[in-house]
PDB file of C-alpha atoms in Angstrom:
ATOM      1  CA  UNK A   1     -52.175-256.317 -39.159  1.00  0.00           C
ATOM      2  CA  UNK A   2     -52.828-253.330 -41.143  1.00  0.00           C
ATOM      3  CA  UNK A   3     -56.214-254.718 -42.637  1.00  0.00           C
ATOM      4  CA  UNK A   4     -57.151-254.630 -38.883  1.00  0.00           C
ATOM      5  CA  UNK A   5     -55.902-251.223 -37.514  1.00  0.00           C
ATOM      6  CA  UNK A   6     -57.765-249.862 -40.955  1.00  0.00           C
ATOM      7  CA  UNK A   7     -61.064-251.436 -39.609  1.00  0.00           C
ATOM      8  CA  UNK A   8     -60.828-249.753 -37.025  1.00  0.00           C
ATOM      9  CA  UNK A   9     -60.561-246.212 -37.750  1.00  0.00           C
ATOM     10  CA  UNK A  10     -63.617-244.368 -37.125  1.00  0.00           C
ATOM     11  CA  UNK A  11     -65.131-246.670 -34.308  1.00  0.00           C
ATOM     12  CA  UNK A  12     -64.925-246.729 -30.220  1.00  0.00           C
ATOM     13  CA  UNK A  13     -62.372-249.332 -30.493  1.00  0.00           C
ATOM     14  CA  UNK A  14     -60.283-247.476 -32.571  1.00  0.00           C
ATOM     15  CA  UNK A  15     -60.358-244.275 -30.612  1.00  0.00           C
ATOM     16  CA  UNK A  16     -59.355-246.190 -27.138  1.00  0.00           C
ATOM     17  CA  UNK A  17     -56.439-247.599 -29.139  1.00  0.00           C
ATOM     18  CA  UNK A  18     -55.527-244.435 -30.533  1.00  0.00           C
ATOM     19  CA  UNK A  19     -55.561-242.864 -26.503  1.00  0.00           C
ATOM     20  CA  UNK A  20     -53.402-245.916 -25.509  1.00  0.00           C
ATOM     21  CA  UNK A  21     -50.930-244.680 -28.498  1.00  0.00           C
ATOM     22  CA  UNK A  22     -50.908-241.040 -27.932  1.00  0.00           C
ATOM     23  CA  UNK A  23     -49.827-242.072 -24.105  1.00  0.00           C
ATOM     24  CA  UNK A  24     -47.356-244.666 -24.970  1.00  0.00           C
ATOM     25  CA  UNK A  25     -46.315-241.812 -27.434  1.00  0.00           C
ATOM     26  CA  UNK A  26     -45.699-239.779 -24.727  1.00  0.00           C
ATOM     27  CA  UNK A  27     -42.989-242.152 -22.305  1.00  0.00           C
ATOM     28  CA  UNK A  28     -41.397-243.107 -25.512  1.00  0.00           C
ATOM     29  CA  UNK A  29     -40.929-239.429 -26.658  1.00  0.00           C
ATOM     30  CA  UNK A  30     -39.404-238.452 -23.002  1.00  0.00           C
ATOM     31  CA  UNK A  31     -37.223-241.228 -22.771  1.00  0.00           C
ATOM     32  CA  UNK A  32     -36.083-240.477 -26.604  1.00  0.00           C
ATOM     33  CA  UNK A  33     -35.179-237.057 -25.583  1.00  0.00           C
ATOM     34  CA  UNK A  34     -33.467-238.527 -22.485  1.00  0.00           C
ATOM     35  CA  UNK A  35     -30.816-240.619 -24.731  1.00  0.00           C
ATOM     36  CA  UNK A  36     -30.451-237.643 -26.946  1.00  0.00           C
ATOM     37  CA  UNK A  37     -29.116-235.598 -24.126  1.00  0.00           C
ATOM     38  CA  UNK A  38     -27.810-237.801 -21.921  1.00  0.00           C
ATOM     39  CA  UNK A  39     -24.635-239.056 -21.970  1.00  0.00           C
ATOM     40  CA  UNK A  40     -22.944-238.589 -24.749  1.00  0.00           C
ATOM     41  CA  UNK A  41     -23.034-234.759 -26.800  1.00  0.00           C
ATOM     42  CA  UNK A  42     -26.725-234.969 -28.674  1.00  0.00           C
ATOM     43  CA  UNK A  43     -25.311-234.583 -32.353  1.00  0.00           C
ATOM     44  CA  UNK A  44     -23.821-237.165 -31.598  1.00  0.00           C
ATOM     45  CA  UNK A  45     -26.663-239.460 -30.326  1.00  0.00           C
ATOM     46  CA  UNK A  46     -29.038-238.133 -32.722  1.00  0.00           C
ATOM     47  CA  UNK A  47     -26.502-239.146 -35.720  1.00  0.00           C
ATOM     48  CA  UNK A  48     -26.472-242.995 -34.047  1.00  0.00           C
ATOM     49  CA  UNK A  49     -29.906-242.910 -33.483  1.00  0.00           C
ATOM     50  CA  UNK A  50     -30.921-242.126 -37.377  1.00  0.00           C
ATOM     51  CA  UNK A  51     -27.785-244.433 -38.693  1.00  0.00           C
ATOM     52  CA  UNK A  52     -29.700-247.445 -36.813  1.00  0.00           C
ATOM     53  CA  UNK A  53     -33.513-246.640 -37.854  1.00  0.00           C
ATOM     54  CA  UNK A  54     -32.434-245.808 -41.138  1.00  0.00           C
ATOM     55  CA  UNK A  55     -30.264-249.464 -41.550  1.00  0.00           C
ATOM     56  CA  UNK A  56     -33.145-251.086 -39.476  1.00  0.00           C
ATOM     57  CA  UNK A  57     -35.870-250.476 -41.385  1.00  0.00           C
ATOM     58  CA  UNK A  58     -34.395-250.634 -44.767  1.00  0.00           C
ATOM     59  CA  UNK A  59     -35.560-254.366 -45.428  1.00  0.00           C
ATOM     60  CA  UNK A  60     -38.682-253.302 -44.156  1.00  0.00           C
ATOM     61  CA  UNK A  61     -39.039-250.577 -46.666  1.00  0.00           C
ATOM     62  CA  UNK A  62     -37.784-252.159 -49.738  1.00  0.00           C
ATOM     63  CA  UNK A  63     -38.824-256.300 -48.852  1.00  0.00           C
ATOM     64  CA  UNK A  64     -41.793-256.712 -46.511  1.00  0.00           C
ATOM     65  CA  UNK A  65     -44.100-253.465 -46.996  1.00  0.00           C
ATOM     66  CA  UNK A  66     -45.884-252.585 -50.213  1.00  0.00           C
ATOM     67  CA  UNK A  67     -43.655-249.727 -52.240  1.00  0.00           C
ATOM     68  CA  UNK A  68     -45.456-246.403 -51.821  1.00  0.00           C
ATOM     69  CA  UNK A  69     -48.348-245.424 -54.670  1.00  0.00           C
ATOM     70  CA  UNK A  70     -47.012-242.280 -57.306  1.00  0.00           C
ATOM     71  CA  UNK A  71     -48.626-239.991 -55.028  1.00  0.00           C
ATOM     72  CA  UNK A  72     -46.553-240.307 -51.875  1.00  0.00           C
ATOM     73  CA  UNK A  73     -42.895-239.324 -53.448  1.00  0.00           C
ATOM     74  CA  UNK A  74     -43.969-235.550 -53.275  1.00  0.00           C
ATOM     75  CA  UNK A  75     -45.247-236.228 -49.861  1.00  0.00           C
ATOM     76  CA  UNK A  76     -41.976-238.260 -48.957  1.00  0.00           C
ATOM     77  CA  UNK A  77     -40.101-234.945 -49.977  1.00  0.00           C
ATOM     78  CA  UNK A  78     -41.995-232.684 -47.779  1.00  0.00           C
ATOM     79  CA  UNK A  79     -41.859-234.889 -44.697  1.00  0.00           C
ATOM     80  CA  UNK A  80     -38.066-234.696 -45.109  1.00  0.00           C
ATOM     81  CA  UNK A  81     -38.002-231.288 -45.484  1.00  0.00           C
ATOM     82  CA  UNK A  82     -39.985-230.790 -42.214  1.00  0.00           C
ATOM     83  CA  UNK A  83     -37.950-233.471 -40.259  1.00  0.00           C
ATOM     84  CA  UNK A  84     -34.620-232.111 -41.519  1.00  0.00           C
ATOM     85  CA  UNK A  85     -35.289-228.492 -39.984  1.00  0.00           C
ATOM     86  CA  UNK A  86     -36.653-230.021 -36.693  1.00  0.00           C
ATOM     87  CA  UNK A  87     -33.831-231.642 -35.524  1.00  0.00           C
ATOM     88  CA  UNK A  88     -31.562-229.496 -36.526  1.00  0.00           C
ATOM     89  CA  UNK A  89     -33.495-227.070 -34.066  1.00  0.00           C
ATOM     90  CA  UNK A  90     -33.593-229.855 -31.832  1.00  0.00           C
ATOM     91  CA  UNK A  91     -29.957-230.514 -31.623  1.00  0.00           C
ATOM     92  CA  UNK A  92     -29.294-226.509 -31.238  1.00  0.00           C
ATOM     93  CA  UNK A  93     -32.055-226.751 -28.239  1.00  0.00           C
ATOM     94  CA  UNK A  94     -30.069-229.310 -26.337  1.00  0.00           C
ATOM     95  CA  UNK A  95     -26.971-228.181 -26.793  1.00  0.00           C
ATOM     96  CA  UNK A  96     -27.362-224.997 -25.042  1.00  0.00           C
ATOM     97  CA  UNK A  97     -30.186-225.296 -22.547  1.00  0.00           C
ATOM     98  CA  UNK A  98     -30.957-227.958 -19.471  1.00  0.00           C
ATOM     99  CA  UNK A  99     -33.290-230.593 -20.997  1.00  0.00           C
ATOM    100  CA  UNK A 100     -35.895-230.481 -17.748  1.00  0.00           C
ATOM    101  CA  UNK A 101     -36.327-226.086 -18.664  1.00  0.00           C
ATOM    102  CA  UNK A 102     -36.266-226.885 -22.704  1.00  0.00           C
ATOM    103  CA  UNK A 103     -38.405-230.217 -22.868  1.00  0.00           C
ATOM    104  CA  UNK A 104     -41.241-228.524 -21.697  1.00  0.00           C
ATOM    105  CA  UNK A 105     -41.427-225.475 -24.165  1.00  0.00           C
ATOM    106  CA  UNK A 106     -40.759-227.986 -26.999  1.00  0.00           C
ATOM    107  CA  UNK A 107     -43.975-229.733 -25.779  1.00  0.00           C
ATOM    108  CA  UNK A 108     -45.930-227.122 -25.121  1.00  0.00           C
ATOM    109  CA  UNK A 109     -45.542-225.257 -27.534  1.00  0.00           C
ATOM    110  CA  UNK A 110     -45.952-228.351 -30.429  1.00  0.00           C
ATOM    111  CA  UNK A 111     -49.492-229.279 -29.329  1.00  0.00           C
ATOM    112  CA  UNK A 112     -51.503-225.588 -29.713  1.00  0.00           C
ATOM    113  CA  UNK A 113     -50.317-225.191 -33.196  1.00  0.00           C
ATOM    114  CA  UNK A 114     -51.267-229.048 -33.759  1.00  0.00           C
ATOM    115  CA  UNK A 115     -54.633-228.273 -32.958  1.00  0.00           C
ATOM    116  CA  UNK A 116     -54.758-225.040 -35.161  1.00  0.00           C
ATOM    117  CA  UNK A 117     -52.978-227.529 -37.965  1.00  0.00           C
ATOM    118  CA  UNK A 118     -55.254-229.788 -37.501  1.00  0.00           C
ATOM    119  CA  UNK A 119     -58.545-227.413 -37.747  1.00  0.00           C
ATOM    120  CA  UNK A 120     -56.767-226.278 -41.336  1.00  0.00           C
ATOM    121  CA  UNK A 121     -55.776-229.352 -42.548  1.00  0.00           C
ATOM    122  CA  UNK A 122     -58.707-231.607 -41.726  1.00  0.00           C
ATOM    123  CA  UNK A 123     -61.899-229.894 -40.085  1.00  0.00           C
ATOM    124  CA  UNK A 124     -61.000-230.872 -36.967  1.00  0.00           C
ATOM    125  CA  UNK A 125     -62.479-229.053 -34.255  1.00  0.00           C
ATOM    126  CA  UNK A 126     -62.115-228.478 -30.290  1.00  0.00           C
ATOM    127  CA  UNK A 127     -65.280-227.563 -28.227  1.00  0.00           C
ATOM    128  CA  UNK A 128     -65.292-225.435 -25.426  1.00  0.00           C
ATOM    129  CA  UNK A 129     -64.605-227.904 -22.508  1.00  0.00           C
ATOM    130  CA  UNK A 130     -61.229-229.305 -24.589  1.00  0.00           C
ATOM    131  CA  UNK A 131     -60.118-225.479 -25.066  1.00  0.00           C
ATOM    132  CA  UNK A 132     -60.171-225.813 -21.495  1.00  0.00           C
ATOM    133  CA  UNK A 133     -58.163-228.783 -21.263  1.00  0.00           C
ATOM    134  CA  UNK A 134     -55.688-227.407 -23.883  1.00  0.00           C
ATOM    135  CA  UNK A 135     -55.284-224.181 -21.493  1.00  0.00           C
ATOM    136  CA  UNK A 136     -54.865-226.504 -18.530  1.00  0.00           C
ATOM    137  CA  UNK A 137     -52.078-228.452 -20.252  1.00  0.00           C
ATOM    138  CA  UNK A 138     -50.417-225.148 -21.481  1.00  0.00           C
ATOM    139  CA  UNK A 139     -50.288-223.827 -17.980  1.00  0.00           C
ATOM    140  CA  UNK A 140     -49.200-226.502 -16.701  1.00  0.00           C
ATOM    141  CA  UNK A 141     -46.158-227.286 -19.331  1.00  0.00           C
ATOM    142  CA  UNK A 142     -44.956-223.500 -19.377  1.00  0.00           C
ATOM    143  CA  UNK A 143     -45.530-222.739 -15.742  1.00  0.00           C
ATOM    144  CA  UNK A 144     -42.910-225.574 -15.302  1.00  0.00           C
ATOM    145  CA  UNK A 145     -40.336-224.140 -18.064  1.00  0.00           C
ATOM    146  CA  UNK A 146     -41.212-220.650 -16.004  1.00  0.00           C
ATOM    147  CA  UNK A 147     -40.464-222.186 -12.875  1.00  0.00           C
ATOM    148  CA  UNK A 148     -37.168-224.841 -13.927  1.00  0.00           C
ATOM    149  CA  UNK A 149     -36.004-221.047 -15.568  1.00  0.00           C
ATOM    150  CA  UNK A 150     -36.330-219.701 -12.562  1.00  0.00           C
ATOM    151  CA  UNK A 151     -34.535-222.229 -10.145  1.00  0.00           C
ATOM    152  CA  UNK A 152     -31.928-223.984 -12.173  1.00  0.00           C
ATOM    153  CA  UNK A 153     -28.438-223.419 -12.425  1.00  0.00           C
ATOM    154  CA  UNK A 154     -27.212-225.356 -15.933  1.00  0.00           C
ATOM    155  CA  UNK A 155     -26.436-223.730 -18.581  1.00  0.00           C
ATOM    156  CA  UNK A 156     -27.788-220.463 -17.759  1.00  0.00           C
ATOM    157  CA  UNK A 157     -25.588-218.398 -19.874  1.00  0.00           C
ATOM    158  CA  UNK A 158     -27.027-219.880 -22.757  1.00  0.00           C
ATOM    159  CA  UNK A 159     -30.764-220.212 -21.736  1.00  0.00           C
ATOM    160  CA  UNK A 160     -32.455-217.298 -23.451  1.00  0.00           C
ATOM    161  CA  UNK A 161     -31.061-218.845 -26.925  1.00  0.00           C
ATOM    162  CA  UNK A 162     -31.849-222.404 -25.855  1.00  0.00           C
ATOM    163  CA  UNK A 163     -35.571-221.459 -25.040  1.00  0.00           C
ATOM    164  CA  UNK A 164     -36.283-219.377 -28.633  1.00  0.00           C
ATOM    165  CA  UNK A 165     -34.442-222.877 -29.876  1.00  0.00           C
ATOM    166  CA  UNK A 166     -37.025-224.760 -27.994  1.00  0.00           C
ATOM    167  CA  UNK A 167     -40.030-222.197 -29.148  1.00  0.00           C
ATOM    168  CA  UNK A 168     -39.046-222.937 -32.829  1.00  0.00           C
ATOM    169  CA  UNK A 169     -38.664-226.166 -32.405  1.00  0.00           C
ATOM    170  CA  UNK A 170     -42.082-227.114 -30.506  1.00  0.00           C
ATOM    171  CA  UNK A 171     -43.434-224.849 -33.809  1.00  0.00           C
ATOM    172  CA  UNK A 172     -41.658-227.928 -36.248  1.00  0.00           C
ATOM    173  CA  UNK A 173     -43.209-230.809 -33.922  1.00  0.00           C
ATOM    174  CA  UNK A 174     -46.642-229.016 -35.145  1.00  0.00           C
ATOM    175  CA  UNK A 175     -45.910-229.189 -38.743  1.00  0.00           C
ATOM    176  CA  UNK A 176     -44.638-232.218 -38.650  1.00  0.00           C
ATOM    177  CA  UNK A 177     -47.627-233.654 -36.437  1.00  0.00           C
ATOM    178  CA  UNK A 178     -49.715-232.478 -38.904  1.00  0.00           C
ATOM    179  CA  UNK A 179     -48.427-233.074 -42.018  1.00  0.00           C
ATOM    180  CA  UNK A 180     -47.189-236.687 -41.318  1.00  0.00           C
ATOM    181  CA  UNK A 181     -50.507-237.313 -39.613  1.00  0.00           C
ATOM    182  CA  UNK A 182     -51.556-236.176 -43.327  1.00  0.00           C
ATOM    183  CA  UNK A 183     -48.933-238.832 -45.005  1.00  0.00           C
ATOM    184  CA  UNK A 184     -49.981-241.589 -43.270  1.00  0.00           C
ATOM    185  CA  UNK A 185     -53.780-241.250 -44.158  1.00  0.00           C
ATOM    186  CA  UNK A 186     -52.397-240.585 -47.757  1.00  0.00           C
ATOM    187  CA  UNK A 187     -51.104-244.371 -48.138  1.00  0.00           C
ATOM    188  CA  UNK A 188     -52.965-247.732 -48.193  1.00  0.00           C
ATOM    189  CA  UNK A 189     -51.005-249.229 -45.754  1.00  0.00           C
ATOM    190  CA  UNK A 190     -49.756-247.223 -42.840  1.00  0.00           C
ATOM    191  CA  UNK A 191     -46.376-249.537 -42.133  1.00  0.00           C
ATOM    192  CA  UNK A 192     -45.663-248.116 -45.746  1.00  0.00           C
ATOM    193  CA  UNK A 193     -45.467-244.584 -44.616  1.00  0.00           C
ATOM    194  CA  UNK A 194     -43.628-245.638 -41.603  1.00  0.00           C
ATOM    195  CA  UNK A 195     -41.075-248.326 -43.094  1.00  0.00           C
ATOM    196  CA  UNK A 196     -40.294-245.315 -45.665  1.00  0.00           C
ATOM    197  CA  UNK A 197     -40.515-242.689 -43.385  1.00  0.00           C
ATOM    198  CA  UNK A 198     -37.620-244.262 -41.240  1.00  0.00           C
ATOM    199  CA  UNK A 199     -35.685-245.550 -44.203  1.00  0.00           C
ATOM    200  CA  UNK A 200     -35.108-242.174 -46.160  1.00  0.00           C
ATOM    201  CA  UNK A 201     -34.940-240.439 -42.934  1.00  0.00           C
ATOM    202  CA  UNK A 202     -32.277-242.160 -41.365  1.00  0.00           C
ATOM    203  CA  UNK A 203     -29.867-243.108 -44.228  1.00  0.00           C
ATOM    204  CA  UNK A 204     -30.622-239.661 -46.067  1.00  0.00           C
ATOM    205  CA  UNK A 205     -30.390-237.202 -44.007  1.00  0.00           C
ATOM    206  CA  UNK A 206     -26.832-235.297 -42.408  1.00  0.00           C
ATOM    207  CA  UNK A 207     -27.148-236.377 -38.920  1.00  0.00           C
ATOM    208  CA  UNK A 208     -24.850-239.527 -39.667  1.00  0.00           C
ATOM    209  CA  UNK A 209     -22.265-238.112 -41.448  1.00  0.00           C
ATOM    210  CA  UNK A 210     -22.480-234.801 -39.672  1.00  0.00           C
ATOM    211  CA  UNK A 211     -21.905-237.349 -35.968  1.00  0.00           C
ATOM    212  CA  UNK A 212     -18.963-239.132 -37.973  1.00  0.00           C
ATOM    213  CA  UNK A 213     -17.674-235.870 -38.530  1.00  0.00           C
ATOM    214  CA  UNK A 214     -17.794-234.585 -35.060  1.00  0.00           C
ATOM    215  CA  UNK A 215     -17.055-237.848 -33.523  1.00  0.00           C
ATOM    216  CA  UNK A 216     -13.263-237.270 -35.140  1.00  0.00           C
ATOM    217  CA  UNK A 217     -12.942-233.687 -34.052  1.00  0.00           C
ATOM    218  CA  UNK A 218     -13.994-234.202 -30.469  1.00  0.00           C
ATOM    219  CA  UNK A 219     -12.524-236.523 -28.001  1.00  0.00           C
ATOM    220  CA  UNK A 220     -13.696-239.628 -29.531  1.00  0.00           C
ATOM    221  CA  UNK A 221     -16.206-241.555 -27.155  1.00  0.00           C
ATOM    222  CA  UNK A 222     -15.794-244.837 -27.370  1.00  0.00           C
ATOM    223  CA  UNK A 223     -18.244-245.987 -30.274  1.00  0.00           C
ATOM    224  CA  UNK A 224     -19.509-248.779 -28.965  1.00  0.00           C
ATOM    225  CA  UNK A 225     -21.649-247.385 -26.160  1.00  0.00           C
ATOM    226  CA  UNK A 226     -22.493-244.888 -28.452  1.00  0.00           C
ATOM    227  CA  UNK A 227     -23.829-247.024 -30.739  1.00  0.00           C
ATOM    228  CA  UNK A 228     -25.630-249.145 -28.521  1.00  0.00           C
ATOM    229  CA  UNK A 229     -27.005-246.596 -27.530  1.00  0.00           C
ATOM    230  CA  UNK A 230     -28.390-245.816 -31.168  1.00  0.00           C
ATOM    231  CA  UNK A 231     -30.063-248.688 -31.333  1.00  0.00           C
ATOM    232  CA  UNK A 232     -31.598-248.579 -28.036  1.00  0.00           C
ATOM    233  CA  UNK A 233     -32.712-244.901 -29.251  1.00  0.00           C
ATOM    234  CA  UNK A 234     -33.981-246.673 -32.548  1.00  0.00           C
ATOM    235  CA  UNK A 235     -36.091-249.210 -31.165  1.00  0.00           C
ATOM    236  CA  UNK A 236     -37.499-246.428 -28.692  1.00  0.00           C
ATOM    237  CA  UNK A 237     -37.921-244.184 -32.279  1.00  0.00           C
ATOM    238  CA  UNK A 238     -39.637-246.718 -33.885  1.00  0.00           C
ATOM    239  CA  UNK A 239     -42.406-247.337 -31.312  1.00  0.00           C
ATOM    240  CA  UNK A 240     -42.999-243.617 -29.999  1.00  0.00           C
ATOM    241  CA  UNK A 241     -43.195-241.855 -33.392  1.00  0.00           C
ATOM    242  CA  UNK A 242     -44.852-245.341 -35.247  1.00  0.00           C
ATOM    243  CA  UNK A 243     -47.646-245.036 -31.863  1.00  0.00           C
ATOM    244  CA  UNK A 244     -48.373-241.371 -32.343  1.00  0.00           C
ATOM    245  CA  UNK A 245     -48.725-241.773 -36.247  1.00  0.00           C
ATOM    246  CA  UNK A 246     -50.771-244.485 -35.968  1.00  0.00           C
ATOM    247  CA  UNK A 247     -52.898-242.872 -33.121  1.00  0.00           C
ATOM    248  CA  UNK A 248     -53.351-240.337 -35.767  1.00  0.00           C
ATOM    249  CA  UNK A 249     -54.698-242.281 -38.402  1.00  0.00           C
ATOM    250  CA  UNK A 250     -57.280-243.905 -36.291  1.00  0.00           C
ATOM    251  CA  UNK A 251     -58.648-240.949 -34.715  1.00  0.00           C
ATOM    252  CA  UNK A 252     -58.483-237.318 -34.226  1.00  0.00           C
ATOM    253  CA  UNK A 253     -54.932-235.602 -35.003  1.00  0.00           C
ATOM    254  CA  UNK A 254     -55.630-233.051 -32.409  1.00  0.00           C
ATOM    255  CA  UNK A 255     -56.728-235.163 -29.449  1.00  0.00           C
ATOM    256  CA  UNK A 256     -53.788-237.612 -30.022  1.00  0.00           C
ATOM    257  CA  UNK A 257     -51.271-234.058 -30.304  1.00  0.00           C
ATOM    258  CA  UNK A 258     -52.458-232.961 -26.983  1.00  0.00           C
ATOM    259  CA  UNK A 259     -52.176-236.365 -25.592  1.00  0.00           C
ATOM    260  CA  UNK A 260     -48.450-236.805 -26.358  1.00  0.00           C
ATOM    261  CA  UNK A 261     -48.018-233.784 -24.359  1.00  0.00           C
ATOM    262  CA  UNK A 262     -48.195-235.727 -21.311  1.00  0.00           C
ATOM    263  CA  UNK A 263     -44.652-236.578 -22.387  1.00  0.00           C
ATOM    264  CA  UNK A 264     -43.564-233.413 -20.594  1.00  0.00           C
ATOM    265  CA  UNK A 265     -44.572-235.827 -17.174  1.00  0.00           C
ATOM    266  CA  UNK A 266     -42.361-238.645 -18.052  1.00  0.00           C
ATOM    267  CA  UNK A 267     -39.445-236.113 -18.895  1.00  0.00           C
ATOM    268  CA  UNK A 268     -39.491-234.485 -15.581  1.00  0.00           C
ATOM    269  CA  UNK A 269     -39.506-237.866 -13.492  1.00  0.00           C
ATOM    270  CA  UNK A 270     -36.997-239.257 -16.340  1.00  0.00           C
ATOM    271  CA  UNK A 271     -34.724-235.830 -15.220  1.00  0.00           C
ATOM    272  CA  UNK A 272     -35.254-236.279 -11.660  1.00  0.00           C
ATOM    273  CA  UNK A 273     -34.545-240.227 -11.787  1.00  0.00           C
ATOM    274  CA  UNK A 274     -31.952-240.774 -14.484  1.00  0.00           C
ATOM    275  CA  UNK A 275     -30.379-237.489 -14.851  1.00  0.00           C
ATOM    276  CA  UNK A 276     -30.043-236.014 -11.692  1.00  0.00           C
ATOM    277  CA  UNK A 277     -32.617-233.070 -12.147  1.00  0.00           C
ATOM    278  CA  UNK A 278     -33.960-232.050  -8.818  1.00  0.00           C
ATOM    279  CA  UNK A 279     -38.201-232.650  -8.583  1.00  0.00           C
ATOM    280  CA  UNK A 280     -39.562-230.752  -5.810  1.00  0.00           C
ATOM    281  CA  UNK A 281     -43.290-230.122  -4.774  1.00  0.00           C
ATOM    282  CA  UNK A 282     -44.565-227.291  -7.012  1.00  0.00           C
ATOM    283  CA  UNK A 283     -42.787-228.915  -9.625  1.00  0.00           C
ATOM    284  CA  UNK A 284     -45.419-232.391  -9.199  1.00  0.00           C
ATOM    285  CA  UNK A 285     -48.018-229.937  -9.046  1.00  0.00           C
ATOM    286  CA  UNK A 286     -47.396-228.784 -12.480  1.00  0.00           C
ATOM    287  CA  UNK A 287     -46.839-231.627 -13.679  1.00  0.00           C
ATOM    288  CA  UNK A 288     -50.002-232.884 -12.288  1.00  0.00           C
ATOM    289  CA  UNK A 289     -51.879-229.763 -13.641  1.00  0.00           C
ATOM    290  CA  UNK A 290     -50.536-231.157 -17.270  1.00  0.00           C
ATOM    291  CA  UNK A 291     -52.101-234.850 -16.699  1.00  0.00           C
ATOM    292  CA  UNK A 292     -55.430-232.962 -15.472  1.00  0.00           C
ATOM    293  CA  UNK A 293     -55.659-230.809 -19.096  1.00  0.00           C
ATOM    294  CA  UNK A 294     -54.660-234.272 -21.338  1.00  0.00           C
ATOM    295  CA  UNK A 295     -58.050-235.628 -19.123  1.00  0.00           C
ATOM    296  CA  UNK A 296     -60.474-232.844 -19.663  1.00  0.00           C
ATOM    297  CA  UNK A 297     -59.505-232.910 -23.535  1.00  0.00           C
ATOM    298  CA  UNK A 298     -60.012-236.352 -23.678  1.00  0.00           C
ATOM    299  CA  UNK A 299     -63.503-236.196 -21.267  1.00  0.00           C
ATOM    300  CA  UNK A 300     -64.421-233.160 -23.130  1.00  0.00           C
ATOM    301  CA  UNK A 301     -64.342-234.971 -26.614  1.00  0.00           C
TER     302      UNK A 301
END
C-alpha cells in the first residue's frame, strides 16, 4: 500500500485523495475532542486514549513496518517534544473552558500559522483568492468562539484562562502540523513514521501514568468504560491524525491544514447532538461561513 500512496504524490489523483483525508481529518478530529471531554475528566481520557495507541501499534512498529533510517531518531525526538507540550495545553484547555467556545480557537488559530509554517518550511505558497478563503474560515471559526463566549453559561469563571489555553494550544497544532508533515516526507515509508509516531507517543509519554495517578486520587470511575473508551478514542486517533499526515505527504501541507479546519463544523453539531450544546441559527451561519472559506481555498488552488 505504501508503494501506491507514494505514486501518487504529486498527481490529480493524489491531490483528490489528499482533500478526501484532510475532510475525514476533520470528523475524526471533532469526534476525538468529543471523547476527550466528554464523559469522563479529559486527563483522564487522554491517558486511556495514548495507553491504547501506544499498546496498539507497538507490533506494528517493531514487526510489520520497516525500522526507521538513522536520520529519523532526531526527528522522532522533536515530534515528541512538540506533542508532549500540546496536550498538555490541551488537557489545561478542556479542563477549564466549554469545549463548543474552546474547540473553535484551537482550530482557528492552528491553521494560519500552518500556512505561515508551511511557506518557511517548504515554499509553499497561498495566492490571493486562498488568502481569501483562509480569512473566510478565520471569521467564521472565531466569530463562533466570539459568539459561544458571548452566550454560554459553562464554565465562565474560568473562560478567559481556558481561551489563552486554547490560543496556545491552536499555536502547537501548527508546529506540529508542520513539522510532522516534515517527518513523514523524511521516511521511505509513511506507515513507518506513523507506526513509530504512535508507539513512542503513547507508551512514552506521562499521560498514562499521570491518568493512573489521578484515577486513584479522584473518585475512581469505573475503568472499564473508561477504557473502552480509550480504545474507541485510539482507533478514532489512528485514522484522523494517520489521514491528515498522509494528506500531507501527498499534497500541499497548507491546503490539507486549512481543510482540517472544517473540524470546527463537526464539533459544533457533535456539541449540539451528543453533548447537549445548544445550536441556534447564527451559530449554522458561522459554521457555514467556515465550510464556504475550506471551498474557496480549495477552488482557489
Amino acid at each position: 500500500m505504501s508503494e501506491w500512496l507514494i505514486s501518487l504524490e504529486g498527481t490529480e489523483a493524489g491531490h483528490q485523495l489528499a482533500l478526501t483525508l484532510a475532510l475525514m481529518a476533520a470528523l475524526l478530529h471533532a469526534i476525538f475532542g468529543a471523547l476527550q471531554k466528554g464523559r469522563h475528566d479529559p486527563w483522564l481520557s487522554r491517558g486511556a486514549i495514548d495507553f491504547s495507541y501506544g499498546v496498539m501499534a507497538a507490533p506494528f512498529a517493531l514487526f510489520v513496518v520497516p525500522w526507521p533510517e538513522p536520520h529519523m531518531w532526531p526527528i522522532f525526538a522533536t515530534v515528541f517534544v512538540i506533542h508532549v507540550v500540546y496536550k498538555l495545553l490541551q488537557g489545561f484547555t478542556y479542563t477549564k473552558g466549554a469545549y463548543t467556545v474552546v474547540y473553535p480557537v484551537v482550530r482557528g488559530t492552528g491553521p494560519l500559522f500552518a500556512v505561515i509554517g508551511a511557506y518557511f518550511l517548504f515554499g509553499e505558497t497561498f495566492n490571493a483568492v486562498q488568502w481569501l478563503g483562509v480569512a473566510t474560515l478565520l471569521a467564521g471559526i472565531y466569530g463562533l468562539a466570539a459568539y459561544n463566549l458571548r452566550t454560554i453559561t459553562v464554565d465562565r469563571d474560568t473562560l478567559v484562562p481556558a481561551l489563552w489555553f486554547a490560543v496556545a494550544t491552536g499555536l502547537l497544532v501548527a508546529a506540529y502540523t508542520t513539522y510532522d508533515a516534515y517527518g513523514i516526507r523524511a521516511t521511505a515509508n509513511p506507515f513507518t513514521f506513523l507506526a513509530w509516531f504512535f508507539f513512542i507517543d503513547g507508551l512514552f509519554f506521562m499521560p498514562p501514568l499521570a491518568a493512573y495517578l489521578w484515577w486513584r486520587k479522584t473518585e475512581r470511575p469505573t475503568l472499564g468504560p473508561l477504557m473502552a473508551r480509550g480504545v474507541i478514542g485510539a482507533f478514532v486517533a489512528f485514522m484522523s491524525f494517520g489521514s491528515i499526515m498522509l494528506a500531507t505527504r501527498l499534497d500541499n501541507v497548507g491546503e490539507a491544514a486549512v481543510l482540517r479546519e472544517t473540524s470546527t463544523v463537526f464539533a459544533a453539531l457533535i456539541g449540539w447532538l451528543v453533548l447537549g450544546e445548544k445550536v441556534g441559527p447564527r451559530r449554522l451561519t458561522l459554521m457555514a461561513l467556515i465550510a464556504l472559506g475550506a471551498v474557496i481555498v480549495e477552488v482557489g488552488g
